[in-house]
Amino acid sequence: MKAELIALLAGATLTLAAAPARAIDVAPGDYVIAPSGTNIALLYLQHQSADSFELNGSDIPGSELGANVMVLHGLHYSEAFGMPALYHAILPVVGFDTARIGGADQGTSEGVGDLTLGFTVWPVQPDNPDTGTTLGVSMFVTAPTGNYDVTEIGAGSGAWTLTPQIGLVQGLGNGFFLDGVVDAAFSFDHDENGVTVSRETAYQAQIALRKQFSPTTSVSLGLSSQTGGKVEIGGVDTGLRTRRDQVRLYANTFLTPTVQLQGMLAKDIEVDGGFKSSSVIELRLLKLF
């Protein structure tokens, strides 16, 4: 049993540390309220590159990761409980160019990731968006539908997760806005080969200063910070944590009245318990219906 636990621990450590981040990331302006009946289709294309792996404060040499992520995100705006409401459906698809830790190539489970369904309501709505306050409250449920193998770096997580989230948009005047989001991810324990895999609650805070140059074009500078998420397997602390600070630069514009293109560049500035991304490049295509 001890040998089996050690093998499982090693494999799961790789899986949980190396897979792309599963947080509910939010771009600046995403908590702005759209009219009821609006439908939006989002397509994200992201490439992540990492050339270091940080564990317990040490860099494991000979480690690198190249991941390609496509995310489909459908949105429907409506009303509920006398407030604006929004329904979400999110599905990622993940592939890996490179997956290496300590100089050794790792097995991968590519393909469809975990499906997330979400619901948002806005109890606080601004009279004047330019200087007013918008506050939304969301709940996301993530199901372990993705390709998952505890011994491989995978597209799925193997666990059910509940993520409540609060989003704020504060108008500052003169086209400036402060976008802030906080959430907490509660993952349920799951068994793999008779051994329990558990992850403590992981927290994330995202903040961005957005300059709206026109109703159709904006640029934002933001930070994301993730903490918590200690991973244990069979009661043994793996040393993995959801500890990541990342700086982000966004720019978007509407190409037509119903099509928006957004680009994001990001870089990890501090990581403990996983790969440290030297670059994250993302394109997002938005279509209004």
Coordinates of C-alpha atoms in Angstrom, one line a residue:
M1 CA 0.0 0.0 0.0
K2 CA 2.8 2.4 0.8
A3 CA 4.4 1.9 -2.6
E4 CA 1.1 2.4 -4.3
L5 CA 0.5 5.6 -2.4
I6 CA 4.0 6.9 -3.3
A7 CA 3.3 6.2 -7.0
L8 CA -0.1 7.8 -6.9
L9 CA 1.3 10.8 -5.0
A10 CA 3.9 11.4 -7.6
G11 CA 1.5 11.1 -10.5
A12 CA -1.2 13.3 -8.9
T13 CA 1.4 15.9 -8.0
L14 CA 2.3 16.2 -11.6
T15 CA -1.3 16.4 -12.7
L16 CA -2.4 18.9 -10.2
A17 CA 0.6 21.1 -10.5
A18 CA 1.1 21.2 -14.2
A19 CA -2.5 21.4 -15.6
P20 CA -3.6 24.9 -16.8
A21 CA -5.2 27.1 -14.1
R22 CA -8.8 26.2 -13.4
A23 CA -9.8 29.4 -11.8
I24 CA -12.8 31.4 -12.9
D25 CA -10.9 34.2 -14.7
V26 CA -12.7 37.4 -15.5
A27 CA -11.7 40.0 -18.0
P28 CA -12.1 43.8 -17.3
G29 CA -15.7 44.8 -18.1
D30 CA -17.2 41.3 -17.8
Y31 CA -19.4 42.4 -14.9
V32 CA -20.9 45.2 -16.9
I33 CA -24.7 44.5 -17.3
A34 CA -26.0 43.8 -20.8
P35 CA -29.8 44.1 -21.7
S36 CA -32.1 41.2 -21.0
G37 CA -32.3 38.9 -23.9
T38 CA -28.8 39.5 -25.1
N39 CA -26.8 36.3 -26.1
I40 CA -23.0 36.2 -26.3
A41 CA -20.7 33.6 -27.7
L42 CA -17.1 33.7 -26.6
L43 CA -14.1 31.8 -28.0
Y44 CA -10.8 32.0 -26.1
L45 CA -7.5 30.8 -27.7
Q46 CA -4.7 30.7 -25.2
H47 CA -1.0 29.6 -25.2
Q48 CA 0.9 29.2 -21.9
S49 CA 4.6 28.7 -21.7
A50 CA 6.5 27.9 -18.5
D51 CA 10.2 27.1 -18.0
S52 CA 10.3 26.6 -14.3
F53 CA 8.5 24.5 -11.7
E54 CA 8.4 25.9 -8.1
L55 CA 7.7 23.5 -5.2
N56 CA 8.2 24.3 -1.5
G57 CA 10.2 27.4 -2.4
S58 CA 12.6 25.6 -4.7
D59 CA 12.9 25.6 -8.5
I60 CA 13.1 22.0 -10.0
P61 CA 15.5 22.3 -12.9
G62 CA 14.8 20.8 -16.3
S63 CA 11.0 21.6 -16.1
E64 CA 8.9 23.2 -18.8
L65 CA 5.3 23.3 -19.9
G66 CA 3.6 24.3 -23.1
A67 CA -0.2 24.3 -23.1
N68 CA -2.8 25.3 -25.6
V69 CA -6.3 26.0 -24.3
M70 CA -9.5 26.7 -26.2
V71 CA -12.5 27.8 -24.2
L72 CA -16.1 28.0 -25.4
H73 CA -18.2 30.3 -23.2
G74 CA -21.9 30.9 -23.8
L75 CA -23.8 33.7 -22.1
H76 CA -27.5 34.5 -21.9
Y77 CA -28.7 37.7 -20.1
S78 CA -32.2 37.6 -18.5
E79 CA -33.9 38.7 -15.3
A80 CA -34.4 36.8 -12.0
F81 CA -35.7 37.9 -8.5
G82 CA -36.4 41.4 -9.9
M83 CA -32.7 41.8 -10.9
P84 CA -30.6 41.5 -14.1
A85 CA -29.4 37.9 -14.4
L86 CA -26.9 36.0 -16.5
Y87 CA -26.5 32.3 -17.3
H88 CA -23.1 30.8 -18.2
A89 CA -21.8 27.6 -19.8
I90 CA -18.0 27.1 -20.1
L91 CA -16.1 24.3 -21.7
P92 CA -12.3 24.1 -22.2
V93 CA -10.3 21.9 -24.5
V94 CA -6.7 21.4 -23.6
G95 CA -3.6 20.2 -25.5
F96 CA 0.1 20.1 -24.5
D97 CA 3.2 20.8 -26.6
T98 CA 5.6 20.1 -23.9
A99 CA 5.3 18.6 -20.4
R100 CA 8.5 18.0 -18.5
I101 CA 9.4 18.0 -14.9
G102 CA 13.0 17.5 -13.6
G103 CA 14.1 16.6 -17.2
A104 CA 11.6 13.8 -17.5
D105 CA 8.8 13.9 -20.1
Q106 CA 5.4 13.4 -18.6
G107 CA 2.3 11.6 -19.8
T108 CA -0.7 13.8 -20.7
S109 CA -4.4 13.4 -20.9
E110 CA -5.5 15.9 -23.5
G111 CA -8.9 16.9 -24.9
V112 CA -12.1 18.1 -23.3
G113 CA -11.9 19.7 -19.9
D114 CA -14.4 20.2 -17.0
L115 CA -17.8 21.7 -17.8
T116 CA -18.7 24.7 -15.7
L117 CA -22.2 26.1 -15.4
G118 CA -22.8 29.5 -13.7
F119 CA -25.5 32.0 -12.7
T120 CA -25.1 35.8 -11.9
V121 CA -27.4 38.4 -10.5
W122 CA -26.7 42.1 -9.9
P123 CA -28.2 43.4 -6.6
V124 CA -26.5 46.8 -7.2
Q125 CA -27.0 48.6 -10.5
P126 CA -25.6 52.1 -11.4
D127 CA -27.8 55.0 -12.3
N128 CA -24.8 56.5 -14.1
P129 CA -22.3 53.8 -15.2
D130 CA -19.5 56.4 -15.7
T131 CA -19.3 57.2 -12.0
G132 CA -21.6 54.6 -10.4
T133 CA -21.2 51.2 -8.8
T134 CA -22.1 47.8 -10.3
L135 CA -22.0 44.8 -8.0
G136 CA -22.7 41.2 -9.2
V137 CA -22.9 37.9 -7.4
S138 CA -22.2 34.6 -9.1
M139 CA -22.2 30.9 -8.4
F140 CA -20.3 28.4 -10.6
V141 CA -20.5 24.6 -10.5
T142 CA -17.7 22.7 -12.2
A143 CA -18.3 19.0 -13.0
P144 CA -15.4 16.5 -13.5
T145 CA -16.3 15.8 -17.1
G146 CA -12.8 16.3 -18.5
N147 CA -10.2 13.8 -19.5
Y148 CA -8.4 12.8 -16.3
D149 CA -5.8 10.3 -15.2
V150 CA -4.2 10.8 -11.8
T151 CA -0.8 9.6 -13.2
E152 CA -0.8 12.1 -16.0
I153 CA -0.9 15.9 -16.7
G154 CA -4.5 16.2 -17.6
A155 CA -7.3 18.4 -19.1
G156 CA -9.7 17.5 -16.2
S157 CA -9.5 17.9 -12.5
G158 CA -11.3 14.8 -11.3
A159 CA -13.3 16.7 -8.7
W160 CA -16.6 18.6 -8.3
T161 CA -16.0 22.3 -7.5
L162 CA -18.3 25.1 -6.3
T163 CA -17.1 28.7 -6.8
P164 CA -19.0 31.7 -5.5
Q165 CA -17.8 35.0 -6.9
I166 CA -18.4 38.7 -6.4
G167 CA -17.7 41.2 -9.1
L168 CA -17.4 45.0 -8.9
V169 CA -17.3 47.7 -11.6
Q170 CA -16.7 51.2 -10.2
G171 CA -16.9 54.1 -12.5
L172 CA -14.1 56.7 -11.8
G173 CA -15.1 59.3 -14.4
N174 CA -13.3 60.5 -17.5
G175 CA -13.5 57.0 -19.0
F176 CA -11.7 55.2 -16.2
F177 CA -13.1 52.2 -14.4
L178 CA -12.0 49.9 -11.6
D179 CA -12.9 46.2 -12.2
G180 CA -12.5 43.9 -9.2
V181 CA -13.4 40.2 -8.6
V182 CA -13.0 37.9 -5.6
D183 CA -14.0 34.2 -5.4
A184 CA -13.4 31.0 -3.5
A185 CA -13.2 27.5 -5.0
F186 CA -14.5 24.7 -2.8
S187 CA -13.4 21.3 -4.3
F188 CA -14.9 18.0 -3.1
D189 CA -12.6 15.1 -2.2
H190 CA -12.4 12.3 -4.7
D191 CA -10.9 8.8 -4.6
E192 CA -8.3 7.6 -7.0
N193 CA -7.2 3.9 -6.8
G194 CA -8.5 3.8 -3.3
V195 CA -6.7 6.9 -2.1
T196 CA -8.4 10.1 -1.2
V197 CA -7.3 13.3 -3.1
S198 CA -8.3 16.5 -1.3
R199 CA -7.8 20.2 -2.0
E200 CA -8.4 23.0 0.5
T201 CA -10.4 26.0 -0.5
A202 CA -8.6 28.2 -3.1
Y203 CA -9.1 31.9 -3.2
Q204 CA -8.5 34.4 -6.1
A205 CA -8.6 38.2 -6.3
Q206 CA -8.5 40.0 -9.7
I207 CA -8.3 43.7 -10.1
A208 CA -7.8 46.0 -13.1
L209 CA -7.7 49.6 -14.0
R210 CA -9.6 50.1 -17.3
K211 CA -9.5 53.1 -19.6
Q212 CA -12.5 53.2 -22.0
F213 CA -11.3 55.3 -24.9
S214 CA -14.7 55.0 -26.6
P215 CA -17.8 52.8 -26.2
T216 CA -16.0 50.2 -28.4
T217 CA -12.4 50.3 -27.4
S218 CA -10.5 49.9 -24.0
V219 CA -7.1 49.0 -22.5
S220 CA -6.7 47.6 -19.0
L221 CA -3.8 46.7 -16.7
G222 CA -4.6 44.1 -14.0
L223 CA -3.3 41.8 -11.4
S224 CA -4.5 38.3 -10.3
S225 CA -3.6 36.7 -7.0
Q226 CA -4.4 33.1 -6.0
T227 CA -3.8 31.6 -2.6
G228 CA -4.8 28.5 -0.6
G229 CA -5.6 25.2 -2.3
K230 CA -3.3 22.9 -0.4
V231 CA -3.4 19.4 -1.9
E232 CA -3.3 16.3 0.1
I233 CA -3.3 12.7 -1.1
G234 CA -4.1 9.9 1.3
G235 CA -3.6 12.5 4.1
V236 CA -0.1 13.3 2.9
D237 CA 0.7 17.0 2.1
T238 CA 2.1 17.1 -1.5
G239 CA 3.6 20.6 -1.1
L240 CA 1.3 21.9 -3.8
R241 CA -0.5 25.2 -3.3
T242 CA -2.7 27.5 -5.4
R243 CA -0.1 30.3 -5.0
R244 CA 0.2 32.5 -8.0
D245 CA 0.5 36.2 -8.7
Q246 CA 0.2 37.3 -12.3
V247 CA 0.3 40.7 -14.1
R248 CA -2.0 41.1 -17.1
L249 CA -2.4 43.6 -20.0
Y250 CA -5.7 43.7 -22.0
A251 CA -6.8 45.5 -25.1
N252 CA -10.1 45.1 -27.0
T253 CA -12.2 46.7 -29.7
F254 CA -15.3 46.1 -31.6
L255 CA -14.5 45.2 -35.2
T256 CA -18.3 45.5 -36.1
P257 CA -21.3 46.4 -34.0
T258 CA -21.6 42.7 -32.9
V259 CA -18.0 41.3 -33.1
Q260 CA -15.3 42.2 -30.5
L261 CA -11.6 41.1 -30.5
Q262 CA -9.6 41.1 -27.3
G263 CA -6.0 40.3 -26.7
M264 CA -4.3 39.6 -23.3
L265 CA -0.6 39.2 -22.4
A266 CA 0.2 37.9 -18.9
K267 CA 3.2 36.8 -16.9
D268 CA 3.6 35.1 -13.5
I269 CA 5.6 37.2 -11.1
E270 CA 5.4 34.8 -8.1
V271 CA 4.5 31.1 -7.9
D272 CA 4.7 28.4 -5.2
G273 CA 3.5 24.9 -5.9
G274 CA 3.4 24.7 -9.7
F275 CA 4.7 25.8 -13.0
K276 CA 5.6 29.5 -13.3
S277 CA 4.4 30.9 -16.7
S278 CA 6.9 33.0 -18.5
S279 CA 4.2 34.1 -20.9
V280 CA 0.5 33.7 -21.4
I281 CA -0.9 34.9 -24.8
E282 CA -4.7 34.9 -25.2
L283 CA -7.1 36.0 -28.0
R284 CA -10.8 36.3 -27.3
L285 CA -13.5 36.6 -30.0
L286 CA -16.9 37.8 -28.9
K287 CA -20.1 37.7 -30.9
L288 CA -23.3 39.4 -29.9
F289 CA -26.7 37.9 -30.8

